[in-house]
Structure formats: structure tokens, C-alpha cells
Amino acid sequence: MRFYYPKSFLKLIFIGFSLVVLPLFAALINNAITVDRLADKSQEAVYQAVLATHNSRTLIELIVTMERNARQFVILGDQSLFDAYLRVREKFRNTAAEFASLPFDLAQMSELDQIRQRERKIYVMLTENRSEPEQLKRAVEAFVPLSNLAQALEARSRDLIDSEVDSMQKIAAKARYIIFWQLLAMIPIAVFLVIGFSILISRPIVQIDSAIRRLGDGEFAQPIVVNGPQDLEFLGKRLDWMRLRLIELEEQKSKFLRNVSHELKTPLTAVREGTELLSEGVVGKLSAQQSEVVEILRHNGIALQRVIEDMLNYQAVQFQKSDLQWQPVRLKPLIERVAAEQMLTVRAKGIKLDIVCLDITLDGDPEKIKIVIANLLSNAVKFSPQRETIRIRARRRDNEIVLEVIDCGPGIAPDDKDKIFDAFYQGAAKQGGYVKGTGLGLSIVREYVMAHYGTIKLIDPITHGAHFRVTLPVNHAEPA
């Protein structure tokens, strides 16, 4: 699946961060607007309820004052009392008009209209029937039901406050509910975006890391392709260029090894044949000193041939695992044959071989397993002091074979433990003989062991020396 990336890795990170934060930011703004609206509505509702209560109480006080002035006027007949009534009535009308401007329900508006209408009737009765005591008395008595209506309106205003408070509580609860579910919905969205952009960001990084690891392990067959921002894709192209250059260098190195090995092997064969003829006395009997020199030539000719074989084996080790010739291999005869082939060098140093191996059979390539055993034994002989013992152990453990080669040499220096299986690496320990090794023996061993889906480890010795442990599966089965 092809993903479309921005041009730079930094821009990808910025876009990912923005998209992750954006839903949370939007939810925060929406919640802030909701809370602000709720606060404004609550403030407005409370203000109107308080204003209604205040006006209703003011109406009651003004009605009481008008009633008192009207009664005094009816009893005393003083015009100033009637004028005071008129002034209070004007305040009543203004307060009633302000009250009527508030957004009330129909019941409150109906009660307020009744109060205003009844007050108007009382005013008409007081102004038009000044000379009729009975009408004036009836007008004054009409203030009682008017006061009752005002008190009922004041009670309804109090109920309005309670109703508004209850309504605000319901609205607040609904707002909390909406905010909760908004935040809850934002969590999977944010998690999805975080995971998605983590994959987008980590994918090219993982590809680059995998490519570098393959280059470090010497795996050059697979092309390096990095899918991501343009700058990382360019980095992938540069890594692929490096891969091609390494392949070219490997081919040059392989060609060089083939040519050098071939050019050395031909004259070395002549030298070996000549020393064999001399040691057999074909050209005449040799003196003791001459025999010693010939033996030195013969011994170092064998060592030099082994070096050349290591170089050829290292070249041959660059094969596919399918090239192995799988067949049942009896391990004990194979170990004995390797020991016999190296017996001359073993006896020359007075070394004793302690071999413990049961009759074990495993699936493998006999030639490659023989090279593994030969290289490990050769290393052990090379680094072991004279008249020491080399132990070779082979046993079956569940569905695998464990092969161990243990010598009494100087061992592996701590700084060399992580490098001894690298090609051409030679440790700090001194080697015996006149011909220096190539540093390919253990590298070849590792490649052949891995080709058999096994492992090789350097075990920390109890006292001194080197202890190598090879583990091979009994049955051939390629891992899925």
C-alpha cells in the first residue's frame, strides 16, 4: 500500500502533531463556547427572575400606599391626600409597564393585566364619584382583591426563580453530558491519529534501520527502498548506492582471492611434491640436518596450503543455503577422520586428543561439517602449548547435536570476543608456526554452521583456554 508523504520528515512530524492536537483543540473551544453560553443564559435568567421579584414586591408596596392614601382621602376629603395618591399611582403605572416588558409566561402576563385593569377601575371610581360616598367606599374596598392579586404575582415570581434555577441545573447537566461524550469520542480519534502517524513516522525509520543492519551483516542481495518523505527517500537511495558499491567491492575482493589463491596453489603444489620427494630420499639419502630442514619445509608447506584452502573456502562460503548437499552424517567417524588428517601436527607438538563422541547421526552436508570440525581443531592445535590436551565432545540434547572443542591455550582476550567470527580478524594471542593465519577460519565455521540453521558460541572457560560450542539441529527443516 502506497502512502503519500510530505516532502520533508520535519513537515510530516508537524502535520502529525497538528492533526493529533486539532480535535482536542476543537473540542476545547466547543466546550468553552458551551460553558460561556450557559453562563450568559444563567446570568440573564437569574437577572430577569430577580427583577421580576423586585417589581412584584414594589407593586405590592405601591398598592398598599395607594390604598392608604385613598382611604385617608375618602375619610378626610383632603385634596393633598388625593394628589399623593396620584403620585403613587404614577409610580405604580411605571413599575407595571417595566414589569410588562419582562419575558414572562402567559399566566404571569394575565395576572399583571388583571392588576392593571382593576387599578384603572379603582382610579375611575375615585375620580368620577368624589361626591358619592358609597362609590368611594366601594372603590377603596377594591384595593383588597388588588393586593391579593399582587401578592399572587409576587409568589409566582418566586416560583419563577426556583424554576429558572432548576432549568439551569438541567441545562448544566446536559452540557456536562455532551462535554463528557465529546471528550470520550476524542480519545479513540486521538489514539487512532497517534497510532497512524506513529506508523507513518516509524515506517521509513524502520526501513532505514533494517537496511543498515543488512549492510552491516553483509546481506547485499535485497535492494534498499525507503518509502517516506523525500529527504528520507533520498537517504534510502544513497544507502542503495552504498549497497551497490559494497557489492562491487565484494566482487573485486572475491576476484582477488580467487586469483591469489590460484597463483599460490600452483607453485605450492610443486614445493609440496619436491619436499615429499626429498623426504622419501628419491634424490639420495639425507643427513639428519637436511632431514630436519626438509621436515620444516614440509610442515610449513602444509600450513601454507591450509591458509590457501581457507581463502578458497571463504570464497566458496558465499553460497545459498539451498546449495548444501543434505544427507545423513555420522558424526563420530567424521571427527576421527579430521583428527587423523591433523595427526602429524598434533604429534609434532606432543598434544593429546581426548575425544568423547557417541554414534550420532544428523542431517547435513558432510563436507561442510567436516570443515567446521577441522577449523576448530586446527585453531585449538595452533594455539595450544606443547604436551597439552584438546578435548572434543559431541552429544545429543533433545532435537539438536552439541559439539564442543576445548583447548588449553591462552584463550580469547575480552576485547576480541565480539570480533573473532569476523572475516580476516586475528586476535591478540600468539600463533604457533612460521605461517601466519588469514583470520578466516572461524568466519567460515560460523557461515557453515548458520547454513545448517545452527549456532556457534564462545563459552567462558572455567580456568584457561578457548571453549567453542556448536549446536546443530538433528533433522533438516528450514524455518518458516
Tab-separated table of C-alpha atoms in Angstrom:
chain	number	residue	atom	x	y	z
A	1	MET	CA	0.000	0.000	0.000
A	2	ARG	CA	1.437	3.354	-1.062
A	3	PHE	CA	1.313	6.229	1.410
A	4	TYR	CA	1.644	9.820	0.269
A	5	TYR	CA	4.184	11.687	2.369
A	6	PRO	CA	5.091	15.381	2.516
A	7	LYS	CA	8.426	16.495	1.146
A	8	SER	CA	10.328	16.581	4.437
A	9	PHE	CA	10.382	14.464	7.571
A	10	LEU	CA	10.051	17.580	9.729
A	11	LYS	CA	6.877	18.569	7.874
A	12	LEU	CA	5.471	15.064	8.437
A	13	ILE	CA	6.049	15.390	12.181
A	14	PHE	CA	4.448	18.852	12.188
A	15	ILE	CA	1.376	17.625	10.274
A	16	GLY	CA	1.031	14.622	12.570
A	17	PHE	CA	1.281	16.777	15.689
A	18	SER	CA	-1.220	19.266	14.273
A	19	LEU	CA	-3.782	16.607	13.348
A	20	VAL	CA	-3.490	14.963	16.758
A	21	VAL	CA	-3.906	18.267	18.601
A	22	LEU	CA	-6.606	19.693	16.289
A	23	PRO	CA	-9.556	17.503	17.503
A	24	LEU	CA	-8.641	18.152	21.121
A	25	PHE	CA	-8.308	21.862	20.436
A	26	ALA	CA	-11.668	21.912	18.620
A	27	ALA	CA	-13.330	20.074	21.495
A	28	LEU	CA	-11.797	22.528	23.966
A	29	ILE	CA	-13.091	25.546	22.001
A	30	ASN	CA	-16.557	23.987	21.659
A	31	ASN	CA	-16.702	23.259	25.376
A	32	ALA	CA	-15.562	26.793	26.197
A	33	ILE	CA	-18.322	28.234	23.948
A	34	THR	CA	-20.905	25.933	25.531
A	35	VAL	CA	-19.884	26.921	29.050
A	36	ASP	CA	-19.847	30.608	28.085
A	37	ARG	CA	-23.354	30.375	26.610
A	38	LEU	CA	-24.583	28.543	29.670
A	39	ALA	CA	-23.111	31.213	31.931
A	40	ASP	CA	-24.709	34.034	29.897
A	41	LYS	CA	-28.093	32.324	29.867
A	42	SER	CA	-27.905	31.619	33.582
A	43	GLN	CA	-26.964	35.212	34.301
A	44	GLU	CA	-29.797	36.539	32.151
A	45	ALA	CA	-32.375	34.182	33.641
A	46	VAL	CA	-31.364	34.954	37.207
A	47	TYR	CA	-31.360	38.695	36.482
A	48	GLN	CA	-34.882	38.546	34.988
A	49	ALA	CA	-36.157	36.442	37.885
A	50	VAL	CA	-34.692	38.804	40.467
A	51	LEU	CA	-36.045	41.819	38.551
A	52	ALA	CA	-39.494	40.246	38.412
A	53	THR	CA	-39.457	39.558	42.143
A	54	HIS	CA	-38.310	43.104	42.861
A	55	ASN	CA	-41.011	44.639	40.652
A	56	SER	CA	-43.740	42.444	42.113
A	57	ARG	CA	-42.770	43.478	45.635
A	58	THR	CA	-42.646	47.120	44.541
A	59	LEU	CA	-46.163	46.744	43.103
A	60	ILE	CA	-47.405	45.373	46.443
A	61	GLU	CA	-45.838	48.288	48.352
A	62	LEU	CA	-47.273	50.839	45.907
A	63	ILE	CA	-50.761	49.257	46.105
A	64	VAL	CA	-50.608	49.398	49.903
A	65	THR	CA	-49.559	53.071	49.750
A	66	MET	CA	-52.303	53.913	47.220
A	67	GLU	CA	-54.872	52.152	49.423
A	68	ARG	CA	-53.758	54.120	52.476
A	69	ASN	CA	-53.866	57.461	50.603
A	70	ALA	CA	-57.268	56.617	49.115
A	71	ARG	CA	-58.778	55.665	52.487
A	72	GLN	CA	-57.419	58.829	54.085
A	73	PHE	CA	-58.797	60.897	51.200
A	74	VAL	CA	-62.222	59.267	51.495
A	75	ILE	CA	-62.312	59.857	55.252
A	76	LEU	CA	-60.755	63.338	55.406
A	77	GLY	CA	-61.611	64.665	51.948
A	78	ASP	CA	-58.175	66.398	51.772
A	79	GLN	CA	-57.094	67.141	48.188
A	80	SER	CA	-53.420	66.772	49.099
A	81	LEU	CA	-54.064	63.159	50.010
A	82	PHE	CA	-55.640	62.580	46.613
A	83	ASP	CA	-52.630	64.263	44.957
A	84	ALA	CA	-50.352	61.906	46.913
A	85	TYR	CA	-52.446	59.020	45.652
A	86	LEU	CA	-51.970	60.218	42.077
A	87	ARG	CA	-48.186	60.460	42.507
A	88	VAL	CA	-48.013	56.949	43.896
A	89	ARG	CA	-50.295	55.741	41.091
A	90	GLU	CA	-47.882	57.185	38.523
A	91	LYS	CA	-45.072	55.164	40.069
A	92	PHE	CA	-47.342	52.119	40.023
A	93	ARG	CA	-48.026	52.538	36.305
A	94	ASN	CA	-44.328	52.905	35.510
A	95	THR	CA	-43.441	49.862	37.555
A	96	ALA	CA	-46.246	47.857	35.929
A	97	ALA	CA	-45.053	48.937	32.475
A	98	GLU	CA	-41.463	47.874	33.312
A	99	PHE	CA	-42.826	44.622	34.676
A	100	ALA	CA	-44.788	44.002	31.470
A	101	SER	CA	-41.595	44.345	29.377
A	102	LEU	CA	-40.073	41.267	31.002
A	103	PRO	CA	-40.397	37.917	29.119
A	104	PHE	CA	-42.946	36.158	31.317
A	105	ASP	CA	-45.209	33.250	30.661
A	106	LEU	CA	-48.896	33.728	29.797
A	107	ALA	CA	-50.134	33.163	33.358
A	108	GLN	CA	-47.970	35.973	34.760
A	109	MET	CA	-48.876	38.320	31.954
A	110	SER	CA	-52.567	37.565	32.554
A	111	GLU	CA	-52.269	38.321	36.273
A	112	LEU	CA	-50.388	41.558	35.576
A	113	ASP	CA	-53.088	42.646	33.099
A	114	GLN	CA	-55.791	41.947	35.716
A	115	ILE	CA	-53.907	44.050	38.267
A	116	ARG	CA	-53.583	46.975	35.845
A	117	GLN	CA	-57.227	46.748	34.770
A	118	ARG	CA	-58.544	46.631	38.342
A	119	GLU	CA	-56.319	49.503	39.383
A	120	ARG	CA	-57.675	51.535	36.459
A	121	LYS	CA	-61.264	50.805	37.572
A	122	ILE	CA	-60.424	51.931	41.096
A	123	TYR	CA	-58.908	55.151	39.703
A	124	VAL	CA	-62.001	55.818	37.600
A	125	MET	CA	-64.266	55.232	40.594
A	126	LEU	CA	-62.215	57.606	42.758
A	127	THR	CA	-62.097	60.408	40.183
A	128	GLU	CA	-65.655	60.251	38.825
A	129	ASN	CA	-67.555	59.610	42.081
A	130	ARG	CA	-65.983	62.026	44.543
A	131	SER	CA	-69.435	63.219	45.736
A	132	GLU	CA	-70.799	59.703	46.231
A	133	PRO	CA	-69.506	58.179	49.499
A	134	GLU	CA	-70.814	54.711	48.713
A	135	GLN	CA	-68.929	54.578	45.393
A	136	LEU	CA	-65.798	55.907	47.074
A	137	LYS	CA	-66.110	53.296	49.806
A	138	ARG	CA	-66.572	50.547	47.179
A	139	ALA	CA	-63.504	51.833	45.328
A	140	VAL	CA	-61.392	51.678	48.491
A	141	GLU	CA	-62.602	48.168	49.267
A	142	ALA	CA	-61.492	47.106	45.763
A	143	PHE	CA	-57.860	47.547	46.841
A	144	VAL	CA	-58.083	44.322	48.897
A	145	PRO	CA	-58.514	41.907	45.980
A	146	LEU	CA	-55.988	44.019	44.027
A	147	SER	CA	-53.435	43.483	46.787
A	148	ASN	CA	-54.195	39.773	46.780
A	149	LEU	CA	-53.539	39.611	43.024
A	150	ALA	CA	-50.218	41.443	43.526
A	151	GLN	CA	-49.184	39.003	46.244
A	152	ALA	CA	-50.088	36.081	43.972
A	153	LEU	CA	-47.933	37.631	41.239
A	154	GLU	CA	-45.082	38.011	43.725
A	155	ALA	CA	-45.412	34.323	44.703
A	156	ARG	CA	-45.384	33.329	41.036
A	157	SER	CA	-42.179	35.390	40.598
A	158	ARG	CA	-40.562	33.459	43.427
A	159	ASP	CA	-41.636	30.252	41.753
A	160	LEU	CA	-40.053	31.599	38.564
A	161	ILE	CA	-36.694	31.882	40.319
A	162	ASP	CA	-36.944	28.289	41.509
A	163	SER	CA	-37.975	27.180	38.028
A	164	GLU	CA	-35.053	29.024	36.398
A	165	VAL	CA	-32.588	27.512	38.876
A	166	ASP	CA	-33.958	24.040	38.171
A	167	SER	CA	-33.816	24.716	34.424
A	168	MET	CA	-30.201	25.883	34.697
A	169	GLN	CA	-29.299	22.738	36.614
A	170	LYS	CA	-30.814	20.604	33.862
A	171	ILE	CA	-29.013	22.599	31.169
A	172	ALA	CA	-25.718	22.325	33.091
A	173	ALA	CA	-26.200	18.561	33.479
A	174	LYS	CA	-26.909	18.264	29.751
A	175	ALA	CA	-23.823	20.345	28.963
A	176	ARG	CA	-21.693	18.118	31.205
A	177	TYR	CA	-23.123	15.071	29.450
A	178	ILE	CA	-22.334	16.488	25.996
A	179	ILE	CA	-18.814	17.531	27.059
A	180	PHE	CA	-18.148	14.103	28.570
A	181	TRP	CA	-19.160	12.262	25.395
A	182	GLN	CA	-17.266	14.723	23.233
A	183	LEU	CA	-14.097	14.089	25.209
A	184	LEU	CA	-14.788	10.364	25.217
A	185	ALA	CA	-15.199	10.443	21.430
A	186	MET	CA	-11.973	12.434	21.079
A	187	ILE	CA	-9.932	9.726	22.847
A	188	PRO	CA	-10.229	6.994	20.150
A	189	ILE	CA	-9.816	9.624	17.432
A	190	ALA	CA	-6.651	10.941	19.076
A	191	VAL	CA	-5.371	7.403	19.687
A	192	PHE	CA	-6.097	6.475	16.065
A	193	LEU	CA	-4.264	9.538	14.794
A	194	VAL	CA	-1.333	8.944	17.150
A	195	ILE	CA	-1.023	5.302	16.068
A	196	GLY	CA	-1.475	6.189	12.399
A	197	PHE	CA	1.161	8.894	12.388
A	198	SER	CA	3.457	6.794	14.571
A	199	ILE	CA	3.313	4.139	11.846
A	200	LEU	CA	3.859	6.739	9.122
A	201	ILE	CA	6.791	8.243	11.002
A	202	SER	CA	8.367	4.991	12.185
A	203	ARG	CA	7.950	3.107	8.891
A	204	PRO	CA	10.772	4.853	6.980
A	205	ILE	CA	12.928	4.853	10.122
A	206	VAL	CA	12.447	1.089	10.470
A	207	GLN	CA	13.222	0.617	6.775
A	208	ILE	CA	16.444	2.615	7.131
A	209	ASP	CA	17.417	0.728	10.289
A	210	SER	CA	16.721	-2.616	8.604
A	211	ALA	CA	18.745	-1.581	5.556
A	212	ILE	CA	21.711	-0.533	7.698
A	213	ARG	CA	21.530	-3.806	9.638
A	214	ARG	CA	21.510	-5.816	6.394
A	215	LEU	CA	24.514	-3.881	5.131
A	216	GLY	CA	26.279	-4.496	8.433
A	217	ASP	CA	25.531	-8.231	8.190
A	218	GLY	CA	26.830	-8.375	4.622
A	219	GLU	CA	23.425	-9.030	3.022
A	220	PHE	CA	23.605	-7.124	-0.247
A	221	ALA	CA	21.061	-9.009	-2.417
A	222	GLN	CA	17.923	-7.105	-1.413
A	223	PRO	CA	17.574	-3.581	-2.897
A	224	ILE	CA	17.109	-0.786	-0.376
A	225	VAL	CA	13.837	1.101	-0.807
A	226	VAL	CA	12.627	3.677	1.715
A	227	ASN	CA	9.019	4.885	1.466
A	228	GLY	CA	8.514	8.210	3.180
A	229	PRO	CA	9.253	11.928	2.867
A	230	GLN	CA	11.527	12.934	0.020
A	231	ASP	CA	14.533	13.555	2.239
A	232	LEU	CA	14.300	10.041	3.729
A	233	GLU	CA	13.681	8.519	0.290
A	234	PHE	CA	16.840	10.269	-0.894
A	235	LEU	CA	18.682	8.801	2.092
A	236	GLY	CA	17.383	5.363	1.057
A	237	LYS	CA	18.724	5.905	-2.452
A	238	ARG	CA	22.129	6.803	-1.038
A	239	LEU	CA	22.073	3.639	1.076
A	240	ASP	CA	21.213	1.602	-2.018
A	241	TRP	CA	24.111	3.271	-3.840
A	242	MET	CA	26.319	2.198	-0.939
A	243	ARG	CA	24.939	-1.353	-1.259
A	244	LEU	CA	25.861	-1.467	-4.938
A	245	ARG	CA	29.324	-0.149	-4.176
A	246	LEU	CA	29.786	-2.805	-1.484
A	247	ILE	CA	28.657	-5.489	-3.942
A	248	GLU	CA	31.233	-4.182	-6.409
A	249	LEU	CA	33.935	-4.214	-3.745
A	250	GLU	CA	32.931	-7.738	-2.693
A	251	GLU	CA	33.214	-8.899	-6.284
A	252	GLN	CA	36.634	-7.292	-6.577
A	253	LYS	CA	37.726	-8.900	-3.316
A	254	SER	CA	36.416	-12.304	-4.402
A	255	LYS	CA	38.186	-11.997	-7.736
A	256	PHE	CA	41.378	-11.032	-5.947
A	257	LEU	CA	41.105	-14.009	-3.561
A	258	ARG	CA	40.473	-16.397	-6.446
A	259	ASN	CA	43.430	-15.126	-8.416
A	260	VAL	CA	45.807	-15.051	-5.458
A	261	SER	CA	44.742	-18.496	-4.268
A	262	HIS	CA	45.146	-19.946	-7.731
A	263	GLU	CA	48.529	-18.311	-8.280
A	264	LEU	CA	49.773	-19.550	-4.901
A	265	LYS	CA	48.343	-23.030	-5.127
A	266	THR	CA	50.150	-23.965	-8.337
A	267	PRO	CA	53.725	-23.264	-7.166
A	268	LEU	CA	52.892	-24.550	-3.683
A	269	THR	CA	51.911	-27.902	-5.163
A	270	ALA	CA	55.345	-28.092	-6.792
A	271	VAL	CA	57.020	-27.202	-3.495
A	272	ARG	CA	54.989	-29.842	-1.667
A	273	GLU	CA	55.848	-32.509	-4.216
A	274	GLY	CA	59.537	-31.567	-4.058
A	275	THR	CA	59.670	-31.762	-0.287
A	276	GLU	CA	57.871	-35.105	-0.362
A	277	LEU	CA	60.456	-36.462	-2.845
A	278	LEU	CA	63.279	-35.171	-0.691
A	279	SER	CA	61.802	-36.626	2.495
A	280	GLU	CA	61.361	-40.020	0.783
A	281	GLY	CA	65.035	-39.992	-0.313
A	282	VAL	CA	64.310	-40.183	-4.024
A	283	VAL	CA	67.286	-37.932	-4.848
A	284	GLY	CA	69.522	-39.577	-2.298
A	285	LYS	CA	69.818	-40.161	1.411
A	286	LEU	CA	69.645	-37.026	3.524
A	287	SER	CA	71.663	-36.196	6.591
A	288	ALA	CA	69.984	-35.519	9.921
A	289	GLN	CA	70.258	-31.745	9.463
A	290	GLN	CA	68.958	-31.965	5.893
A	291	SER	CA	66.016	-34.115	7.047
A	292	GLU	CA	65.188	-31.542	9.727
A	293	VAL	CA	65.173	-28.738	7.138
A	294	VAL	CA	63.011	-30.798	4.773
A	295	GLU	CA	60.576	-31.542	7.618
A	296	ILE	CA	60.333	-27.816	8.371
A	297	LEU	CA	59.647	-27.125	4.694
A	298	ARG	CA	57.062	-29.904	4.608
A	299	HIS	CA	55.326	-28.765	7.789
A	300	ASN	CA	55.108	-25.118	6.694
A	301	GLY	CA	54.070	-26.179	3.190
A	302	ILE	CA	51.100	-27.960	4.770
A	303	ALA	CA	50.357	-24.839	6.860
A	304	LEU	CA	50.565	-22.597	3.808
A	305	GLN	CA	48.265	-24.969	1.891
A	306	ARG	CA	45.780	-24.717	4.757
A	307	VAL	CA	45.903	-20.925	4.522
A	308	ILE	CA	45.174	-21.101	0.799
A	309	GLU	CA	42.330	-23.550	1.426
A	310	ASP	CA	40.886	-21.138	3.972
A	311	MET	CA	40.903	-18.404	1.363
A	312	LEU	CA	39.223	-20.685	-1.168
A	313	ASN	CA	36.688	-21.851	1.422
A	314	TYR	CA	35.886	-18.265	2.331
A	315	GLN	CA	35.204	-17.605	-1.334
A	316	ALA	CA	33.058	-20.740	-1.549
A	317	VAL	CA	31.138	-19.833	1.596
A	318	GLN	CA	29.288	-17.092	-0.302
A	319	PHE	CA	26.627	-19.588	-1.418
A	320	GLN	CA	22.923	-20.050	-0.928
A	321	LYS	CA	21.669	-22.442	1.741
A	322	SER	CA	19.923	-24.446	-0.934
A	323	ASP	CA	23.395	-25.418	-2.269
A	324	LEU	CA	24.030	-27.702	0.710
A	325	GLN	CA	24.087	-31.413	-0.081
A	326	TRP	CA	21.783	-32.661	2.660
A	327	GLN	CA	22.241	-36.275	3.745
A	328	PRO	CA	22.600	-38.289	6.971
A	329	VAL	CA	26.001	-37.637	8.566
A	330	ARG	CA	27.579	-39.907	11.183
A	331	LEU	CA	29.444	-37.529	13.425
A	332	LYS	CA	31.886	-39.889	15.191
A	333	PRO	CA	33.659	-41.212	12.050
A	334	LEU	CA	33.818	-37.653	10.705
A	335	ILE	CA	35.577	-36.396	13.852
A	336	GLU	CA	38.005	-39.333	13.774
A	337	ARG	CA	38.834	-38.653	10.117
A	338	VAL	CA	39.550	-34.954	10.830
A	339	ALA	CA	41.738	-35.952	13.771
A	340	ALA	CA	43.671	-38.407	11.593
A	341	GLU	CA	44.280	-35.757	8.938
A	342	GLN	CA	45.776	-33.398	11.510
A	343	MET	CA	47.617	-36.065	13.488
A	344	LEU	CA	51.010	-35.039	12.097
A	345	THR	CA	50.717	-31.516	13.540
A	346	VAL	CA	49.200	-32.883	16.736
A	347	ARG	CA	52.078	-35.312	17.291
A	348	ALA	CA	54.663	-32.676	16.396
A	349	LYS	CA	53.507	-30.624	19.403
A	350	GLY	CA	53.004	-33.640	21.637
A	351	ILE	CA	49.305	-32.809	22.071
A	352	LYS	CA	46.837	-35.387	23.287
A	353	LEU	CA	43.343	-35.560	21.757
A	354	ASP	CA	40.569	-36.518	24.196
A	355	ILE	CA	37.563	-37.388	22.004
A	356	VAL	CA	34.223	-38.402	23.517
A	357	CYS	CA	31.500	-38.936	20.937
A	358	LEU	CA	28.679	-41.438	20.768
A	359	ASP	CA	27.376	-42.800	17.496
A	360	ILE	CA	25.288	-39.757	16.500
A	361	THR	CA	23.663	-39.102	13.125
A	362	LEU	CA	22.314	-35.780	11.915
A	363	ASP	CA	21.141	-34.223	8.650
A	364	GLY	CA	23.740	-32.024	6.978
A	365	ASP	CA	26.397	-31.548	4.356
A	366	PRO	CA	29.305	-33.845	5.379
A	367	GLU	CA	31.958	-31.737	3.646
A	368	LYS	CA	30.798	-28.518	5.299
A	369	ILE	CA	30.525	-30.129	8.747
A	370	LYS	CA	33.990	-31.611	8.247
A	371	ILE	CA	35.379	-28.118	7.539
A	372	VAL	CA	33.705	-26.839	10.728
A	373	ILE	CA	35.363	-29.548	12.835
A	374	ALA	CA	38.691	-29.207	11.020
A	375	ASN	CA	38.894	-25.446	11.504
A	376	LEU	CA	38.000	-25.641	15.192
A	377	LEU	CA	40.543	-28.428	15.783
A	378	SER	CA	43.185	-26.626	13.733
A	379	ASN	CA	42.712	-23.477	15.814
A	380	ALA	CA	42.929	-25.492	19.023
A	381	VAL	CA	46.170	-27.167	17.909
A	382	LYS	CA	47.631	-23.880	16.713
A	383	PHE	CA	47.127	-22.064	19.998
A	384	SER	CA	47.676	-24.950	22.448
A	385	PRO	CA	51.082	-25.244	24.161
A	386	GLN	CA	53.095	-28.423	23.659
A	387	ARG	CA	52.110	-31.600	25.503
A	388	GLU	CA	48.654	-30.266	26.435
A	389	THR	CA	45.248	-31.879	25.921
A	390	ILE	CA	42.497	-30.868	23.478
A	391	ARG	CA	39.044	-32.159	24.348
A	392	ILE	CA	36.358	-32.814	21.731
A	393	ARG	CA	32.864	-33.598	22.994
A	394	ALA	CA	29.762	-34.437	20.967
A	395	ARG	CA	26.364	-35.362	22.408
A	396	ARG	CA	22.691	-35.235	21.593
A	397	ARG	CA	20.426	-32.873	23.521
A	398	ASP	CA	16.748	-33.206	22.672
A	399	ASN	CA	16.469	-32.474	18.932
A	400	GLU	CA	19.934	-30.988	18.490
A	401	ILE	CA	23.580	-32.005	18.462
A	402	VAL	CA	26.068	-30.197	20.715
A	403	LEU	CA	29.711	-30.238	19.567
A	404	GLU	CA	32.395	-28.726	21.838
A	405	VAL	CA	36.108	-28.141	21.203
A	406	ILE	CA	38.123	-27.117	24.273
A	407	ASP	CA	41.845	-26.321	24.313
A	408	CYS	CA	44.356	-25.264	26.954
A	409	GLY	CA	45.804	-22.283	25.112
A	410	PRO	CA	45.898	-18.613	26.118
A	411	GLY	CA	42.163	-18.248	25.409
A	412	ILE	CA	40.366	-15.309	23.793
A	413	ALA	CA	41.095	-11.780	25.009
A	414	PRO	CA	37.989	-9.919	26.259
A	415	ASP	CA	38.413	-7.269	23.556
A	416	ASP	CA	38.455	-9.969	20.846
A	417	LYS	CA	35.314	-11.900	21.871
A	418	ASP	CA	32.935	-9.840	19.755
A	419	LYS	CA	35.215	-9.901	16.690
A	420	ILE	CA	36.670	-13.405	16.408
A	421	PHE	CA	33.972	-14.502	13.930
A	422	ASP	CA	34.605	-11.544	11.619
A	423	ALA	CA	36.426	-12.280	8.354
A	424	PHE	CA	40.184	-11.560	8.338
A	425	TYR	CA	40.199	-10.673	12.037
A	426	GLN	CA	43.098	-12.051	14.055
A	427	GLY	CA	43.179	-11.845	17.809
A	428	ALA	CA	45.968	-10.794	20.101
A	429	ALA	CA	47.008	-14.367	21.054
A	430	LYS	CA	50.252	-15.592	19.541
A	431	GLN	CA	50.070	-18.366	16.976
A	432	GLY	CA	52.472	-21.236	16.658
A	433	GLY	CA	54.351	-21.942	13.430
A	434	TYR	CA	56.006	-19.805	10.811
A	435	VAL	CA	52.990	-19.169	8.609
A	436	LYS	CA	50.507	-16.674	9.978
A	437	GLY	CA	46.812	-17.450	9.550
A	438	THR	CA	44.347	-15.484	7.451
A	439	GLY	CA	41.722	-14.876	10.130
A	440	LEU	CA	39.120	-16.690	8.005
A	441	GLY	CA	38.800	-19.998	9.856
A	442	LEU	CA	36.191	-19.025	12.445
A	443	SER	CA	34.341	-16.854	9.935
A	444	ILE	CA	33.964	-19.899	7.669
A	445	VAL	CA	32.867	-22.002	10.641
A	446	ARG	CA	30.141	-19.520	11.534
A	447	GLU	CA	28.830	-19.317	7.958
A	448	TYR	CA	28.653	-23.110	7.585
A	449	VAL	CA	27.001	-23.530	10.996
A	450	MET	CA	24.413	-20.862	10.186
A	451	ALA	CA	23.798	-22.549	6.823
A	452	HIS	CA	22.790	-25.655	8.817
A	453	TYR	CA	20.437	-23.467	10.948
A	454	GLY	CA	22.741	-23.900	13.944
A	455	THR	CA	24.657	-21.627	16.296
A	456	ILE	CA	28.236	-21.287	17.489
A	457	LYS	CA	29.185	-19.662	20.783
A	458	LEU	CA	32.340	-18.886	22.668
A	459	ILE	CA	31.881	-20.228	26.203
A	460	ASP	CA	33.730	-18.656	29.109
A	461	PRO	CA	36.245	-21.292	30.267
A	462	ILE	CA	36.465	-22.390	33.887
A	463	THR	CA	40.268	-21.944	34.036
A	464	HIS	CA	42.002	-21.018	30.766
A	465	GLY	CA	41.905	-21.813	27.065
A	466	ALA	CA	39.170	-21.422	24.444
A	467	HIS	CA	35.846	-23.261	24.559
A	468	PHE	CA	33.705	-23.282	21.406
A	469	ARG	CA	30.212	-24.814	21.379
A	470	VAL	CA	28.417	-25.639	18.121
A	471	THR	CA	24.706	-26.520	18.167
A	472	LEU	CA	23.142	-28.152	15.097
A	473	PRO	CA	19.594	-29.456	14.584
A	474	VAL	CA	19.317	-33.232	14.209
A	475	ASN	CA	16.761	-33.063	11.401
A	476	HIS	CA	16.859	-30.737	8.416
A	477	ALA	CA	13.858	-28.383	8.462
A	478	GLU	CA	14.113	-24.859	7.112
A	479	PRO	CA	12.493	-22.284	9.381
A	480	ALA	CA	9.316	-20.683	8.015
